[in-house]
Coordinates of C-alpha atoms and ligand atoms in Angstrom, one line a residue:
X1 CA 129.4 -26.6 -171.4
X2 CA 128.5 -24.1 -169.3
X3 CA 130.9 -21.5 -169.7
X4 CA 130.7 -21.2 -173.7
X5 CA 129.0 -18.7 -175.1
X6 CA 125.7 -19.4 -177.7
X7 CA 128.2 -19.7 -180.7
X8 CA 131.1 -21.6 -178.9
X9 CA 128.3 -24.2 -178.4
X10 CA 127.0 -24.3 -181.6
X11 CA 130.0 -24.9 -183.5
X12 CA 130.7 -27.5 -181.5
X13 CA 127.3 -29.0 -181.9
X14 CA 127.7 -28.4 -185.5
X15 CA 131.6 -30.0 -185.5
X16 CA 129.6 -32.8 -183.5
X17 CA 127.2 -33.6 -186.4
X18 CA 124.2 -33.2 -183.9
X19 CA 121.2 -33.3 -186.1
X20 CA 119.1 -30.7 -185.4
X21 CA 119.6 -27.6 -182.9
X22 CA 116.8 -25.6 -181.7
X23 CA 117.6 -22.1 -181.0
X24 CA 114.6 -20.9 -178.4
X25 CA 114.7 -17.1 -179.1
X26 CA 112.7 -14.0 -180.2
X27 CA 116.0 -12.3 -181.7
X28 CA 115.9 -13.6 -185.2
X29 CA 118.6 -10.8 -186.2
X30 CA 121.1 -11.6 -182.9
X31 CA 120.6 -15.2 -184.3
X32 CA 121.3 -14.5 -187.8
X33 CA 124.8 -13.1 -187.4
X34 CA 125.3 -16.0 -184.7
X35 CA 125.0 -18.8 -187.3
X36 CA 126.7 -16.6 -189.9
X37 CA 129.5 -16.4 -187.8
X38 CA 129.6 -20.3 -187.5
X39 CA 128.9 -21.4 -191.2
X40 CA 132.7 -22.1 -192.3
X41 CA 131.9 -22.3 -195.6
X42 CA 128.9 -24.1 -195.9
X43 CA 126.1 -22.9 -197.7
X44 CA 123.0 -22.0 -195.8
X45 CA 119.4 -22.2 -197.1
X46 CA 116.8 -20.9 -195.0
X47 CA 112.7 -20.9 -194.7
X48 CA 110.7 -18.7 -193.3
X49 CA 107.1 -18.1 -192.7
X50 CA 106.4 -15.0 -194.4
X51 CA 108.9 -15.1 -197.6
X52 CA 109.3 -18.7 -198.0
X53 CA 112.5 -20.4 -198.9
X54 CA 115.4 -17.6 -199.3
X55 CA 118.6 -16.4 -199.5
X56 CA 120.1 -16.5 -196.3
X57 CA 122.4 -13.7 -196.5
X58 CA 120.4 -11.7 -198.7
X59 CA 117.0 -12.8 -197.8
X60 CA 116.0 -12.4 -201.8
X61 CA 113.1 -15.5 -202.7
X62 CA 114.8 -18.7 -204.2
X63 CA 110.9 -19.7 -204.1
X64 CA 108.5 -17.0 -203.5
X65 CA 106.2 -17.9 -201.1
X66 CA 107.4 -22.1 -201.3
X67 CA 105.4 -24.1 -198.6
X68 CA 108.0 -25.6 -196.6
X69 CA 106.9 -28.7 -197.3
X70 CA 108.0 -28.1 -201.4
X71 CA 111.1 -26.4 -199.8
X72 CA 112.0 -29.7 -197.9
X73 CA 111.2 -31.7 -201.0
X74 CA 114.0 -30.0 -202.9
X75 CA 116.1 -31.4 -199.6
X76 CA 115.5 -34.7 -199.4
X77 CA 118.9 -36.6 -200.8
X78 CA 122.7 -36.5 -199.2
X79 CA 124.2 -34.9 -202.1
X80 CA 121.6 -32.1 -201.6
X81 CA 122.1 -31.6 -197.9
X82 CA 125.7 -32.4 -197.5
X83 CA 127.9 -29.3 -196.3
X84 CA 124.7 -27.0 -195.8
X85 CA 123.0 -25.6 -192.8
X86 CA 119.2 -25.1 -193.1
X87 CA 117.6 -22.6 -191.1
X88 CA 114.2 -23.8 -190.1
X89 CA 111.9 -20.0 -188.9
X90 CA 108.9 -20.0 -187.0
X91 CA 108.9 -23.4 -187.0
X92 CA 107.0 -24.5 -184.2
X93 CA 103.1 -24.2 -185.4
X94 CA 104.6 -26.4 -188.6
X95 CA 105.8 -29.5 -186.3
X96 CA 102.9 -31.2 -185.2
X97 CA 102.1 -31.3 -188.8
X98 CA 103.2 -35.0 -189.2
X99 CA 103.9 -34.8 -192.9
X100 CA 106.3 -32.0 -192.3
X101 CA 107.2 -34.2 -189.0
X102 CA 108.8 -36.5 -190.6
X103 CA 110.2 -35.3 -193.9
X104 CA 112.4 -33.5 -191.0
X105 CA 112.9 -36.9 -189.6
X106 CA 114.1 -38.5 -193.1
X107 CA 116.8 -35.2 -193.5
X108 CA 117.8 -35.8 -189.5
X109 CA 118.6 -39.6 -190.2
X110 CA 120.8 -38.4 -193.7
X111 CA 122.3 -35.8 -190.9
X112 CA 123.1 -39.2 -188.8
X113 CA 124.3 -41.1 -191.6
X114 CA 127.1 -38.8 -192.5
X115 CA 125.5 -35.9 -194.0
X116 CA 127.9 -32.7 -193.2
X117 CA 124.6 -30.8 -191.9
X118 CA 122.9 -29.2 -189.4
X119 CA 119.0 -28.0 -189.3
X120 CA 118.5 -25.0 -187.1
X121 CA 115.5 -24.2 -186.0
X122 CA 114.9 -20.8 -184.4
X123 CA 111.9 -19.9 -182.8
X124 CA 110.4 -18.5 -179.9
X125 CA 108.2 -21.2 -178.9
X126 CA 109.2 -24.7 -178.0
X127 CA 107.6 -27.3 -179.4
X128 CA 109.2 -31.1 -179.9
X129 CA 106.9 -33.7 -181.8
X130 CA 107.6 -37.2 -180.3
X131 CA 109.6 -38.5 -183.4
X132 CA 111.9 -35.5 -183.7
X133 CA 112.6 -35.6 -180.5
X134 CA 116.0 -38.1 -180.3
X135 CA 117.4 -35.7 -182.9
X136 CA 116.9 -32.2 -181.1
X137 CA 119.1 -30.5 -179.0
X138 CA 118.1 -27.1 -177.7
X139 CA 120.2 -24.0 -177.1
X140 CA 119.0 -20.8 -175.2
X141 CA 120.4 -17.4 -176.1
X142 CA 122.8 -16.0 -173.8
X143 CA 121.9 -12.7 -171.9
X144 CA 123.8 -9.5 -172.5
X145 CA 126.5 -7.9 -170.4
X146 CA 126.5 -4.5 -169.4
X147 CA 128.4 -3.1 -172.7
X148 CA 125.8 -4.7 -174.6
X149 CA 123.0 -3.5 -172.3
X150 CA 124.1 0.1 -172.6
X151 CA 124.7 -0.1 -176.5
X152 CA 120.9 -1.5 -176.6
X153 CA 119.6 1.6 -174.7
X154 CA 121.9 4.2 -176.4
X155 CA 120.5 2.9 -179.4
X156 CA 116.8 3.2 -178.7
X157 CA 117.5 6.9 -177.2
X158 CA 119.4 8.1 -180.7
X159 CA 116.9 5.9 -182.8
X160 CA 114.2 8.0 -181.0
X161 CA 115.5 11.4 -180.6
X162 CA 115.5 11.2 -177.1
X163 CA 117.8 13.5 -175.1
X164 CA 120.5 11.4 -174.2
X165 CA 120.9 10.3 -169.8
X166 CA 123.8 10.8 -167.8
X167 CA 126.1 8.1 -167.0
X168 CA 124.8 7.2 -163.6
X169 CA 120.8 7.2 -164.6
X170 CA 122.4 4.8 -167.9
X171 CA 124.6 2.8 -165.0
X172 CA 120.8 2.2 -163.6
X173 CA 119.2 1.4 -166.1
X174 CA 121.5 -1.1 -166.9
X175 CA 121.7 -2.8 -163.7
X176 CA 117.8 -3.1 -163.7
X177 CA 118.2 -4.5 -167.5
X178 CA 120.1 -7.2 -166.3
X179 CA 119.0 -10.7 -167.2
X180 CA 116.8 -9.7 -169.7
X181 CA 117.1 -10.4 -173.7
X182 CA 117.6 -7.5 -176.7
X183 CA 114.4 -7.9 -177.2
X184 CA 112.6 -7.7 -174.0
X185 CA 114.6 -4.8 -173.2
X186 CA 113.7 -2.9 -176.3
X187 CA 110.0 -3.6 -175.3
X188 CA 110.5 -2.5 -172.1
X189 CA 112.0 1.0 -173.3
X190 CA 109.2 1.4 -175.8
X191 CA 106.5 1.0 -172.8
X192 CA 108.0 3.2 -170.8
X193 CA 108.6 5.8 -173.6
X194 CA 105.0 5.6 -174.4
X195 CA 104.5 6.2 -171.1
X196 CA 106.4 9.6 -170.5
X197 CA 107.3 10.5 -173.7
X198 CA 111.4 10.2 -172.1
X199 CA 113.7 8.1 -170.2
X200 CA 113.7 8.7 -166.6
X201 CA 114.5 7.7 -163.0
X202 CA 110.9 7.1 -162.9
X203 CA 111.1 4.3 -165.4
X204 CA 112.8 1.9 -162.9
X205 CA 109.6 0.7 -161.5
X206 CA 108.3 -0.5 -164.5
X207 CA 111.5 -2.5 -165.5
X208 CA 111.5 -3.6 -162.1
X209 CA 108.1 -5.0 -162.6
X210 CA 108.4 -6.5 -165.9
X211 CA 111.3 -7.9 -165.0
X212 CA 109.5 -9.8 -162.5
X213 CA 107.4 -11.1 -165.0
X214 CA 110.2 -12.2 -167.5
X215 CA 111.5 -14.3 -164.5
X216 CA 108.0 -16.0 -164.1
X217 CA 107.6 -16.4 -167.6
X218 CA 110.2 -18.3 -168.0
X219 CA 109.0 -20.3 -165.2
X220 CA 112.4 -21.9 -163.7
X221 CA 113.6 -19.0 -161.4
X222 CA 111.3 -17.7 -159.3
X223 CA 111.6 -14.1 -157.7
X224 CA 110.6 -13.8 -154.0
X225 CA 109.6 -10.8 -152.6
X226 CA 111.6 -9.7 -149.5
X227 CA 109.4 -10.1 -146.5
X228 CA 111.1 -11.7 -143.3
X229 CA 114.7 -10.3 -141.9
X230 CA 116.9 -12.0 -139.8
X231 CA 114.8 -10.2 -136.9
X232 CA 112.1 -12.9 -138.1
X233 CA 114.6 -15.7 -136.7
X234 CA 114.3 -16.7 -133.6
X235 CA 117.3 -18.5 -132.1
X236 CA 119.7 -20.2 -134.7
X237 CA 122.5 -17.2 -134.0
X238 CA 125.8 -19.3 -135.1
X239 CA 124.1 -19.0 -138.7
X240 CA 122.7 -15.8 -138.1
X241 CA 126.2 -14.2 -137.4
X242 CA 128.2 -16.1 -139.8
X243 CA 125.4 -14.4 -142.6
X244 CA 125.9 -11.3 -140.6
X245 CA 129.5 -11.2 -141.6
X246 CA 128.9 -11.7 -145.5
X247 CA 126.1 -9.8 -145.6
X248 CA 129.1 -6.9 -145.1
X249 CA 131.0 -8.5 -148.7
X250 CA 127.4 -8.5 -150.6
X251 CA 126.6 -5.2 -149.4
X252 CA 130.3 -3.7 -151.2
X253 CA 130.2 -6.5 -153.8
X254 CA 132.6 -3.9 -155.4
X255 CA 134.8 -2.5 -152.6
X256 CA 134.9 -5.9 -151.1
X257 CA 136.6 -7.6 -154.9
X258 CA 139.1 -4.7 -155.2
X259 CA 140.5 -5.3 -151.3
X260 CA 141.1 -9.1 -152.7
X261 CA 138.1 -10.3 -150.6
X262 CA 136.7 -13.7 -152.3
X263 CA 133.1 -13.7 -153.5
X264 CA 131.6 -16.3 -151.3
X265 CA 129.4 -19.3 -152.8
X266 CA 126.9 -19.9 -150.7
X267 CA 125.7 -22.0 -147.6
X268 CA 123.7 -25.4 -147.1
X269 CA 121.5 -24.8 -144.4
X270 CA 120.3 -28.8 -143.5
X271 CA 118.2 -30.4 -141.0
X272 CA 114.6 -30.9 -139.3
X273 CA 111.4 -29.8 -141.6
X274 CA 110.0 -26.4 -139.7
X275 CA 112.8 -25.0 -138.1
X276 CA 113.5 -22.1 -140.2
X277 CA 115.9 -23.2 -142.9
X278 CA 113.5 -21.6 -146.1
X279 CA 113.6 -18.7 -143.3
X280 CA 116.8 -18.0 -143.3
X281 CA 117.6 -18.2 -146.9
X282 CA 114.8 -15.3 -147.1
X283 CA 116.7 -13.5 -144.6
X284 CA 119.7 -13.9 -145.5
X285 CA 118.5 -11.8 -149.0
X286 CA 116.7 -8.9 -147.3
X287 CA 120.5 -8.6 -144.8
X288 CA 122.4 -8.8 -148.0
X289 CA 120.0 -6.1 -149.5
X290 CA 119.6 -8.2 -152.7
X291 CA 116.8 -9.9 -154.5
X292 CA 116.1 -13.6 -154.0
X293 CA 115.7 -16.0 -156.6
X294 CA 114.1 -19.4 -156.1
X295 CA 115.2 -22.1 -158.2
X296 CA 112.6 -25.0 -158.9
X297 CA 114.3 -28.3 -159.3
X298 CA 111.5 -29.9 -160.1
X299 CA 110.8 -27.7 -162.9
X300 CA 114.2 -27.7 -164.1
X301 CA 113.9 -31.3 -165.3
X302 CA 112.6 -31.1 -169.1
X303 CA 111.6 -33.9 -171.2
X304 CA 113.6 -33.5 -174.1
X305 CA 117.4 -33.9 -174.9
X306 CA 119.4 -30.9 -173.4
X307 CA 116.3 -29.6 -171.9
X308 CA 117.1 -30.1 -168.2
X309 CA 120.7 -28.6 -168.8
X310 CA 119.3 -26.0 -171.0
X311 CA 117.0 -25.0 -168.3
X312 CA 119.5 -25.1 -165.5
X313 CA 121.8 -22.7 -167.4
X314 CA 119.0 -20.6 -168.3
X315 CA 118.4 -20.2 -164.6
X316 CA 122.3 -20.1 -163.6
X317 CA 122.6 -17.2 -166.3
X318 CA 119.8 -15.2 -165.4
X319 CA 120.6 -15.7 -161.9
X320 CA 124.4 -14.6 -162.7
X321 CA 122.6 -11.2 -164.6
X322 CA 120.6 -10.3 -161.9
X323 CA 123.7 -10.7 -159.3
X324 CA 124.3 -9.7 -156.7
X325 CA 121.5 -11.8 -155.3
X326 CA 121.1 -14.5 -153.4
X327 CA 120.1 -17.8 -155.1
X328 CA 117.7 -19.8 -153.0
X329 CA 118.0 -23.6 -154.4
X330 CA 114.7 -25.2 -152.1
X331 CA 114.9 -29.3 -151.6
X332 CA 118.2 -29.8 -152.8
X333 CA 118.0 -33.5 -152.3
X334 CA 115.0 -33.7 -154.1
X335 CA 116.7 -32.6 -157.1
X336 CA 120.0 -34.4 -156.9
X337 CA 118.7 -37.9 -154.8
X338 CA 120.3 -41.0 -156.0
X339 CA 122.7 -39.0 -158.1
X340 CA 125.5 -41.9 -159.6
X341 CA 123.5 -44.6 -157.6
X342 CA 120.7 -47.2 -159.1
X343 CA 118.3 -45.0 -159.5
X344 CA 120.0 -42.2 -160.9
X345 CA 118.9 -41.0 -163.9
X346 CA 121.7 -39.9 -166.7
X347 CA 119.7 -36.4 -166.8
X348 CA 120.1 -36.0 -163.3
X349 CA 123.8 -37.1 -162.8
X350 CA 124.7 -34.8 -165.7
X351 CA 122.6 -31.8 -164.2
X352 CA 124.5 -32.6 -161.0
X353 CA 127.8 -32.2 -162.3
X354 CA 127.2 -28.7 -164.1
X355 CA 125.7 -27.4 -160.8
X356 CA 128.7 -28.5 -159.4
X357 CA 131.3 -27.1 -161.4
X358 CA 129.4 -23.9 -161.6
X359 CA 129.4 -24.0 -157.8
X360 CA 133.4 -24.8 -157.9
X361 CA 134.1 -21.7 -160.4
X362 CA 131.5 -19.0 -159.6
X363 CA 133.0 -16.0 -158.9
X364 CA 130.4 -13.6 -159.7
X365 CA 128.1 -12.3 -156.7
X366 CA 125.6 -15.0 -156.4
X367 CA 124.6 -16.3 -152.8
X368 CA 123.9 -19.9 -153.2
X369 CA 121.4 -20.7 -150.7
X370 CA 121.2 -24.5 -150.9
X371 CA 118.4 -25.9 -148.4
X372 CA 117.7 -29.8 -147.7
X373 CA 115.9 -32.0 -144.9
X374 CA 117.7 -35.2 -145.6
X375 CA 121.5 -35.1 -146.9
X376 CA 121.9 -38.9 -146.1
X377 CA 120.2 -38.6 -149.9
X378 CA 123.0 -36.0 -151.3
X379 CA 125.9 -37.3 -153.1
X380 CA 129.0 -37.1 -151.4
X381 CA 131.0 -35.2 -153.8
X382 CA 128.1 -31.8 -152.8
X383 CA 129.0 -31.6 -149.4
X384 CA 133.1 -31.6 -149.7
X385 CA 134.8 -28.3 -148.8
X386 CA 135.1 -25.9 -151.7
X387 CA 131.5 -26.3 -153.0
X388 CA 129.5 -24.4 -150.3
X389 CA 131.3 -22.4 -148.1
X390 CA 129.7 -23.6 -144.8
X391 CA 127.1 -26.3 -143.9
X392 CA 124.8 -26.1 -141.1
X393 CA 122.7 -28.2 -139.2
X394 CA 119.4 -27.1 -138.1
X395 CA 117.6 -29.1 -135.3
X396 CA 114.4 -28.6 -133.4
X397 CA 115.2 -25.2 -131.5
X398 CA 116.4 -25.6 -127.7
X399 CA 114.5 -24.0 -124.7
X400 CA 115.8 -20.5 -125.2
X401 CA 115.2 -20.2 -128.8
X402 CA 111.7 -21.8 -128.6
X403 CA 111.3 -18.3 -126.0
X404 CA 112.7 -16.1 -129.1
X405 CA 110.0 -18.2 -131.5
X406 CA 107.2 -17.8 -129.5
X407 CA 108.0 -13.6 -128.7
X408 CA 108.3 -13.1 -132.5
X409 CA 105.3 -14.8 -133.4
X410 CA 102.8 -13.5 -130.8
X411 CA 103.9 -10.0 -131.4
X412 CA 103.3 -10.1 -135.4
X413 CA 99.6 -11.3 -134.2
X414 CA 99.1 -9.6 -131.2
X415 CA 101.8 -6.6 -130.4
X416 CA 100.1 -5.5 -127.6
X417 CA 99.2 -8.4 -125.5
X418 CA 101.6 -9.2 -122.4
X419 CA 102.7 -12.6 -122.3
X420 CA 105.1 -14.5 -120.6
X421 CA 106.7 -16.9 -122.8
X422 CA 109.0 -19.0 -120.0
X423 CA 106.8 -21.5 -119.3
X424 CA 105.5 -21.7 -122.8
X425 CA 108.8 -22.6 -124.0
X426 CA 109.4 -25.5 -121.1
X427 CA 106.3 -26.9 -122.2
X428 CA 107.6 -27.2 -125.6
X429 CA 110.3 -29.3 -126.1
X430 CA 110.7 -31.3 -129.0
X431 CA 108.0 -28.6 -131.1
X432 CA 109.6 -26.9 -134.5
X433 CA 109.6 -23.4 -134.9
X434 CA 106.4 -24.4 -137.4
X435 CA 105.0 -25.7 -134.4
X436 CA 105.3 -23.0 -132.5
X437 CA 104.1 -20.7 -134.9
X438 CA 100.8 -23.1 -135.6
X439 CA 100.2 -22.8 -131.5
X440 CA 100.3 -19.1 -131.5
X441 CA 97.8 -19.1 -134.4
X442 CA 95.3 -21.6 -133.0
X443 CA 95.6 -19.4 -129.8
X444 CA 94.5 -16.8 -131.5
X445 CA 91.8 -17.8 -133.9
X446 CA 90.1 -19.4 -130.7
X447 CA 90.4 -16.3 -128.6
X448 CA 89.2 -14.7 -131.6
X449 CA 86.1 -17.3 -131.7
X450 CA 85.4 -16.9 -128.4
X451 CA 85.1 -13.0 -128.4
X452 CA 87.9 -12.1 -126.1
X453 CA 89.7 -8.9 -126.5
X454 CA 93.3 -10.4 -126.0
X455 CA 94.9 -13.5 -126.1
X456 CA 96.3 -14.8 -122.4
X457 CA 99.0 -17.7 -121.5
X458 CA 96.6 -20.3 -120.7
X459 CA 95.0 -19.5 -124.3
X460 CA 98.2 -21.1 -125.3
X461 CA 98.6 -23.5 -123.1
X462 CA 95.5 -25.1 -124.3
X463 CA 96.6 -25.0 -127.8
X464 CA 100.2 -26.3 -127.2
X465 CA 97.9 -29.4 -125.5
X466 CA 96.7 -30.3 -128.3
X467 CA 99.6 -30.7 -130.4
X468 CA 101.3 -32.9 -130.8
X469 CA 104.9 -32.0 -131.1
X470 CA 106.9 -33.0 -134.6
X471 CA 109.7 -35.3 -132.4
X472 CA 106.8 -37.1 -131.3
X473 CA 105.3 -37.4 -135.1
X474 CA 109.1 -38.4 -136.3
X475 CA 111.2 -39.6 -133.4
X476 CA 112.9 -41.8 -135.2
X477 CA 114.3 -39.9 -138.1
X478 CA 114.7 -36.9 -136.3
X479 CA 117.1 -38.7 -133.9
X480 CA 119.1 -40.6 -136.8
X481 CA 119.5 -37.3 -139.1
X482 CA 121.0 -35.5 -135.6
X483 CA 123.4 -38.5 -135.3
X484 CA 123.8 -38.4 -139.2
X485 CA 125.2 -34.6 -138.7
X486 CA 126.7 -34.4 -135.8
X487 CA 129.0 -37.9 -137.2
X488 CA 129.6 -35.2 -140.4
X489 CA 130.8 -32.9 -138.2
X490 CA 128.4 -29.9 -139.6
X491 CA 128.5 -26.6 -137.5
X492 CA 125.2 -26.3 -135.5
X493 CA 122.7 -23.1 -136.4
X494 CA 122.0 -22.5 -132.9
X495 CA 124.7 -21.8 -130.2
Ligands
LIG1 P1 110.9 -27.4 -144.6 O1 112.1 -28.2 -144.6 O2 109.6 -28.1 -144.2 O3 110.7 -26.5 -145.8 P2 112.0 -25.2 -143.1 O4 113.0 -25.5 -142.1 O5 112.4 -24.5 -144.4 O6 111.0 -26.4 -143.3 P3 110.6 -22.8 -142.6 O7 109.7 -22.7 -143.8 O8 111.7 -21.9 -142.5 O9 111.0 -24.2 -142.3 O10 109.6 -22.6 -141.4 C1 108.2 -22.6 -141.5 C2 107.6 -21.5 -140.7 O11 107.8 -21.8 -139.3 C3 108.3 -20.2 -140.9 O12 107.6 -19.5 -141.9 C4 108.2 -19.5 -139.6 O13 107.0 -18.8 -139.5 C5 108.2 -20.6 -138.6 N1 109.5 -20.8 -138.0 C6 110.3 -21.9 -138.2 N2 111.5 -21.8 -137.5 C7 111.5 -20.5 -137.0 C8 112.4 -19.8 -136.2 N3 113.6 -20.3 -135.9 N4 112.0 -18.5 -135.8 C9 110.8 -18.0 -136.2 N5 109.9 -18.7 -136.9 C10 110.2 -19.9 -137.3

């Protein structure tokens, strides 16, 4: 269901007879006209913390003031549920109460008998007690689009007498709103009015910066800060030029769409552990000139029903409002391992499939960046053509790439020290770029330690001595994934 919008999915949880459905939002009014929209002539009761149980349309006090306990009292045969909706507000502090727990429980089994009901819950907090939890499916708000965006600031400027802003500081503004909710964008225009007093250029900052924290609040999507360039790389320059040349298509997202260019999906950048894969998904943000998004897998998976694909569109729709970016999916195989096989969960065979068909039909600007170690682990069905656009292999880095490593590493440390790097990189052979890096830095701290004002070759030497390499650490299964990939055919990173 990824596609549908928040009321195309809950009238068809509603047609479905799914129990209860718990809308996770602050925007109580947005939600309102949602599930009036959706009623199709049902009746709807609703309960809410600070009137008690009331009209819904009208919001006038059926009971003043009625504890919802007394309100679910009045709700506890079929003939007095069947063909309503209840609408459950600030629920959450009520349902570890295990009274109210399970009155719910009794109107959710009706529901399940045959009772033409749903119970919607809307709050902003998530909480599921234990025995509610087979009955609960949860549905996040969608995010707006620019129309709506602009409408929402238009409508804080005239509600606030501000003097209106031209069309390309409101163009801005809306592009930096993107991915947020009404209401975090309203609270974002308040702060910076209180700040200044106006809408300005200036404001961009601080809707940079609390968008930042709206992404980390919500905990799935991480955003990265743009550090390390494709200059950071050394070596790997078959994937270095093929980003080269879409980096041109994400830098004139919209030049590129009207000249018929497709939007390209993404890469999966696979191999050895250390060689620069997470690298070059960094990089391949700051050449596109985009932000990065990290997307946790492991924090994807929820506990409840829905949860896990809830979260996953959460994260596919907030990464779709912040594009153009580039969206930087870390372990891939972690999150999709044993996907259809014994030990594949449902959850995670169903999570697979939506990433998949959103992979199959994105066409908005957003730069999967899938990374893995072992694909042997991926189902099949990821790697076809059509998913990703291209999939490398990355391997331990070859003689003249392990020069490149070592130049860019001792010059972030030490740009003024003259070092030959020849012989450092024949001495190296079978060390990962992480490797290399670890060398320069023991080098370093010891030349550090032992009071020297530079750092020479044979400082090096010594520290690539004792290391021991990563082929010698995983022989083995660094030899059978380069057989794995090169059987697969994958294009190599380096030339
Ligand atoms: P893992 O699979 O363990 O996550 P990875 O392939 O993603 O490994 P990176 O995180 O990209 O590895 O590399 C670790 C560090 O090693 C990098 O931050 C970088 O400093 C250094 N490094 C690795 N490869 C290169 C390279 N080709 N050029 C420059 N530095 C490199």
């Amino acid at each position: 269901m990824n596609n549908l919008s928040i009321k195309e999915r809950l009238i068809r949880y509603i047609d479905a007879g799914f129990p209860i459905i718990y809308i996770n939002t602050f925007e109580e009014e947005k939600t309102d006209e949602i599930i009036r929209s959706v009623v199709q002539n049902r009746d709807i009761c609703e309960w809410n913390e600070s009137q008690g149980y009331v009209d819904f349309e009208t919001k006038a006090a059926f009971m003043e003031g009625c504890p919802l306990e007394t309100m679910l009292d009045t709700l506890n045969t079929f003939d007095s549920i069947d063909r309503k909706i209840i609408v459950l507000k600030d629920i959450h502090s009520y349902l570890e109460e295990p009274r109210i727990a399970s009155k719910i429980k009794a109107l959710a089994k009706l529901i399940n008998q045959g009772a033409d009901t749903s119970i919607i819950f809307v709050s902003n907090i998530l909480v599921i007690p234990k025995e509610l939890e087979q009955f609960i499916t949860i549905l996040e708000m969608d995010y707006l689009d620019s129309v709506e965006i602009k409408t929402t600031i238009n409508a804080f400027i005239s509600e606030n007498e501000l003097t209106p802003i031209n069309e390309k500081l409101l163009e801005e503004f809306t592009i930096a709103f993107k991915g947020l909710s009404e209401f975090e964008i309203n609270n974002i225009l308040a702060l910076a009015y209180a700040e200044s007093g106006e809408l300005t250029r200036q404001n961009l900052n601080l809707i940079f910066e609390q968008k930042q924290q709206v992404i980390r609040k919500a905990g799935i999507l991480e955003m990265i800060p743009l550090k390390e360039g494709i200059s950071d790389i050394g070596g790997l320059e078959n994937l270095k030029s093929w980003l080269n040349k879409k980096s041109k298509i994400y830098k004139n997202v919209n030049s590129a769409r009207e000249f018929g260019v497709d939007m390209p999906k993404g890469v999966l950048i696979a191999g050895v552990p250390g060689c620069g894969k997470s690298l070059s998904a960094k990089a391949a943000a700051k050449l596109f000139e985009v932000p990065l998004l990290r997307l946790d897998m492991g924090r994807l998976m929820g506990k409840y029903v829905g949860e896990s694909e809830g979260n996953l569109r959460k994260a596919i729709a907030l990464a779709e409002a912040v594009a153009p970016c580039v969206l930087w999916v870390d372990e891939l195989e972690k999150a999709f391992a044993g996907v259809n096989g014994d030990n594949g969960s449902e959850v995670t065979t169903r999570l697979f499939g939506n990433f998949l068909t959103w992979m199959q039909e994105k066409e908005s600007p957003t730069f999967v960046v899938a990374t893995a170690n072992n694909i042997s682990k991926l189902p099949p069905e990821l790697l076809r053509k059509g998913r990703f656009d291209e999939i490398f292999y990355v391997g331990l880095p070859k003689e003249e790439e392990r020069r490149k490593i070592f130049e860019i590493h001792i010059k972030r440390r030490r740009p003024n020290d003259n070092i030959s790097v020849d012989e450092l990189a024949k001495k190296t052979e079978g060390f990962s770029g992480a490797d290399i890096e670890g060398v320069v830095k023991d080098a370093v701290e010891s030349a550090f330690a032992n009071n020297k004002s530079c750092i020479s070759e044979s400082d090096i030497k010594e520290a690539i001595s004792d290391t021991n390499s990563l082929y010698e650490l995983m022989k083995e299964s660094i030899d059978k994934m380069k057989e794995d990939y090169e059987k697969r055919k994958f294009k190599n990173a380096s030339k």
